[in-house]
Short mmCIF file of C-alpha atoms in Angstrom, two decimals:
data_model
loop_
_atom_site.label_atom_id
_atom_site.label_comp_id
_atom_site.label_asym_id
_atom_site.label_seq_id
_atom_site.Cartn_x
_atom_site.Cartn_y
_atom_site.Cartn_z
CA MET A 197 88.34 87.51 88.64
CA PRO A 198 91.06 90.08 87.93
CA THR A 199 93.60 90.26 90.63
CA VAL A 200 96.32 92.76 91.46
CA ASP A 201 99.30 91.53 93.68
CA VAL A 202 101.30 94.32 94.89
CA THR A 203 104.83 93.87 96.54
CA SER A 204 106.37 97.12 97.75
CA THR A 205 107.97 99.11 100.55
CA PRO A 206 105.73 99.19 103.66
CA LEU A 207 102.30 100.99 103.27
CA THR A 208 99.82 102.03 106.02
CA PRO A 209 96.70 100.11 106.18
CA SER A 210 94.90 103.27 105.06
CA ALA A 211 97.10 103.63 101.94
CA ARG A 212 96.44 100.07 101.08
CA LEU A 213 92.71 100.60 101.34
CA ARG A 214 92.79 103.69 99.29
CA ALA A 215 94.82 101.93 96.59
CA ALA A 216 92.56 98.85 96.61
CA LEU A 217 89.27 101.02 96.35
CA ARG A 218 90.77 103.05 93.49
CA LEU A 219 91.83 100.03 91.47
CA THR A 220 88.60 98.31 92.13
CA ARG A 221 86.78 101.30 90.89
CA TRP A 222 89.02 101.65 87.82
CA MET A 223 88.52 97.90 86.90
CA ALA A 224 84.66 98.24 87.52
CA ALA A 225 84.46 101.46 85.24
CA HIS A 226 86.14 99.12 82.67
CA GLY A 227 83.86 96.15 82.68
CA SER A 228 84.70 93.94 85.75
CA ASN A 229 82.52 92.94 88.45
CA ALA A 230 83.68 94.93 91.44
CA ALA A 231 82.86 92.10 93.80
CA HIS A 232 85.21 89.97 91.92
CA VAL A 233 88.26 92.19 91.84
CA VAL A 234 90.91 91.11 94.23
CA VAL A 235 93.85 93.44 95.42
CA SER A 236 96.54 92.09 97.67
CA PHE A 237 99.53 93.58 99.35
CA ARG A 238 102.80 92.16 100.45
CA THR A 239 105.66 94.02 102.05
CA ALA A 240 109.12 92.97 100.84
CA GLU A 241 111.53 91.99 103.51
CA PRO A 242 114.96 93.95 103.64
CA MET A 243 117.41 93.06 100.80
CA GLU A 244 114.73 91.15 99.01
CA TYR A 245 114.17 92.97 95.91
CA PHE A 246 116.99 94.34 93.58
CA ALA A 247 117.00 96.35 90.34
CA GLY A 248 120.03 96.56 88.39
CA GLY A 249 121.69 94.55 90.97
CA MET A 250 121.01 97.23 93.62
CA PRO A 251 118.70 96.56 96.65
CA LEU A 252 115.67 98.72 96.66
CA THR A 253 114.69 97.16 100.15
CA THR A 254 117.32 98.20 102.74
CA TYR A 255 117.26 97.84 106.36
CA GLU A 256 117.54 101.54 107.27
CA HIS A 257 114.75 102.77 105.09
CA ASP A 258 111.99 100.26 105.05
CA THR A 259 111.09 100.12 108.71
CA GLU A 260 108.29 102.66 108.83
CA PRO A 261 105.18 102.21 106.72
CA GLY A 262 104.31 105.17 104.45
CA LYS A 263 101.29 106.74 102.81
CA HIS A 264 103.04 106.02 99.35
CA ALA A 265 105.11 103.36 98.10
CA ARG A 266 108.74 104.06 97.28
CA TRP A 267 108.75 101.34 94.74
CA ALA A 268 106.59 98.42 93.82
CA SER A 269 106.59 95.17 91.70
CA VAL A 270 102.92 94.30 90.59
CA VAL A 271 101.60 91.15 88.95
CA CYS A 272 98.01 91.61 87.53
CA HIS A 273 95.97 88.49 86.43
CA VAL A 274 93.34 89.67 83.78
CA HIS A 275 91.27 88.17 81.14
CA PRO A 276 93.33 87.19 78.07
CA ASP A 277 91.05 89.50 75.84
CA ARG A 278 92.05 92.75 77.60
CA ASP A 279 94.02 94.71 74.99
CA HIS A 280 97.06 96.86 75.27
CA ALA A 281 95.23 100.17 75.87
CA TYR A 282 93.50 98.42 78.97
CA ARG A 283 96.75 97.05 80.25
CA ALA A 284 98.63 100.47 79.76
CA GLY A 285 95.70 102.21 81.54
CA LEU A 286 95.64 99.85 84.41
CA ALA A 287 99.46 100.23 84.74
CA GLU A 288 99.16 103.96 84.86
CA GLU A 289 96.38 103.80 87.38
CA ILE A 290 98.37 101.33 89.52
CA GLY A 291 101.39 103.93 89.60
CA GLN A 292 99.10 106.66 90.61
CA ALA A 293 97.15 104.66 93.29
CA LEU A 294 100.52 103.76 94.84
CA GLY A 295 101.85 107.33 94.67
CA LEU A 296 104.74 106.37 92.40
CA GLY A 297 104.59 109.35 90.03
CA THR A 298 108.02 110.65 91.01
CA ASP A 299 111.26 110.40 88.72
CA SER A 300 112.95 108.49 91.63
CA ALA A 301 110.22 105.90 91.94
CA HIS A 302 110.61 102.42 90.59
CA LEU A 303 107.61 100.34 89.43
CA THR A 304 107.20 97.14 87.24
CA VAL A 305 103.74 95.89 86.31
CA ARG A 306 103.49 92.43 84.77
CA PHE A 307 100.25 90.92 83.25
CA GLN A 308 99.40 87.43 83.21
CA PRO A 309 96.57 86.53 81.03
CA THR A 310 94.26 84.22 82.88
CA GLN A 311 91.24 82.29 81.31
CA PRO A 312 88.19 82.68 83.65
CA ASP A 313 87.65 78.83 83.78
CA ARG A 314 91.12 78.49 85.47
CA VAL A 315 90.03 80.66 88.44
CA PHE A 316 87.84 79.17 91.19
CA TYR A 317 86.41 80.90 93.93
CA LEU A 318 83.91 79.99 96.75
CA ASP A 319 80.30 80.79 96.07
CA SER A 320 77.60 79.81 98.43
CA GLY A 321 79.71 76.97 100.04
CA SER A 322 80.79 75.61 96.56
CA MET A 323 83.93 76.24 94.50
CA THR A 324 82.97 77.55 91.05
CA SER A 325 84.64 79.15 88.08
CA GLY A 326 81.65 81.09 87.32
CA ASP A 327 81.39 79.50 83.75
CA PRO A 328 78.29 77.52 82.86
CA LEU A 329 78.40 73.77 83.15
CA PRO A 330 79.32 72.03 79.80
CA VAL A 331 76.37 70.27 78.06
CA GLY A 332 76.46 66.68 77.54
CA PRO A 333 77.59 63.50 79.24
CA GLY A 334 80.24 63.63 81.62
#
């Protein structure tokens, strides 16, 4: 169950939807089950995110949601077998989906390899990791 957790400047609901759909489609095109892709958004509070000791969230500039992020910090949980090319491609796609293609934009994307058997989700009223049950006693 690949996940993308985005913390950024405020985004409109439609900008979030566009980004989530674009990232889901990209992951599905690269072998993920689209129904299992999770994209979440969190708007940073003023004076919460700093780069080089300077705040990227300020009281004056972050009060109105936008169609594009001005900066974002993203954490992706993906299968440990995903290679560098996949991670680099996804990082590029995230930047484009969030509209962070300018020289003045700030974006960090961190990848956390996550074994599928360590992710549980609700399926038909029961928690499952999606992996088959082990064979044998126990």
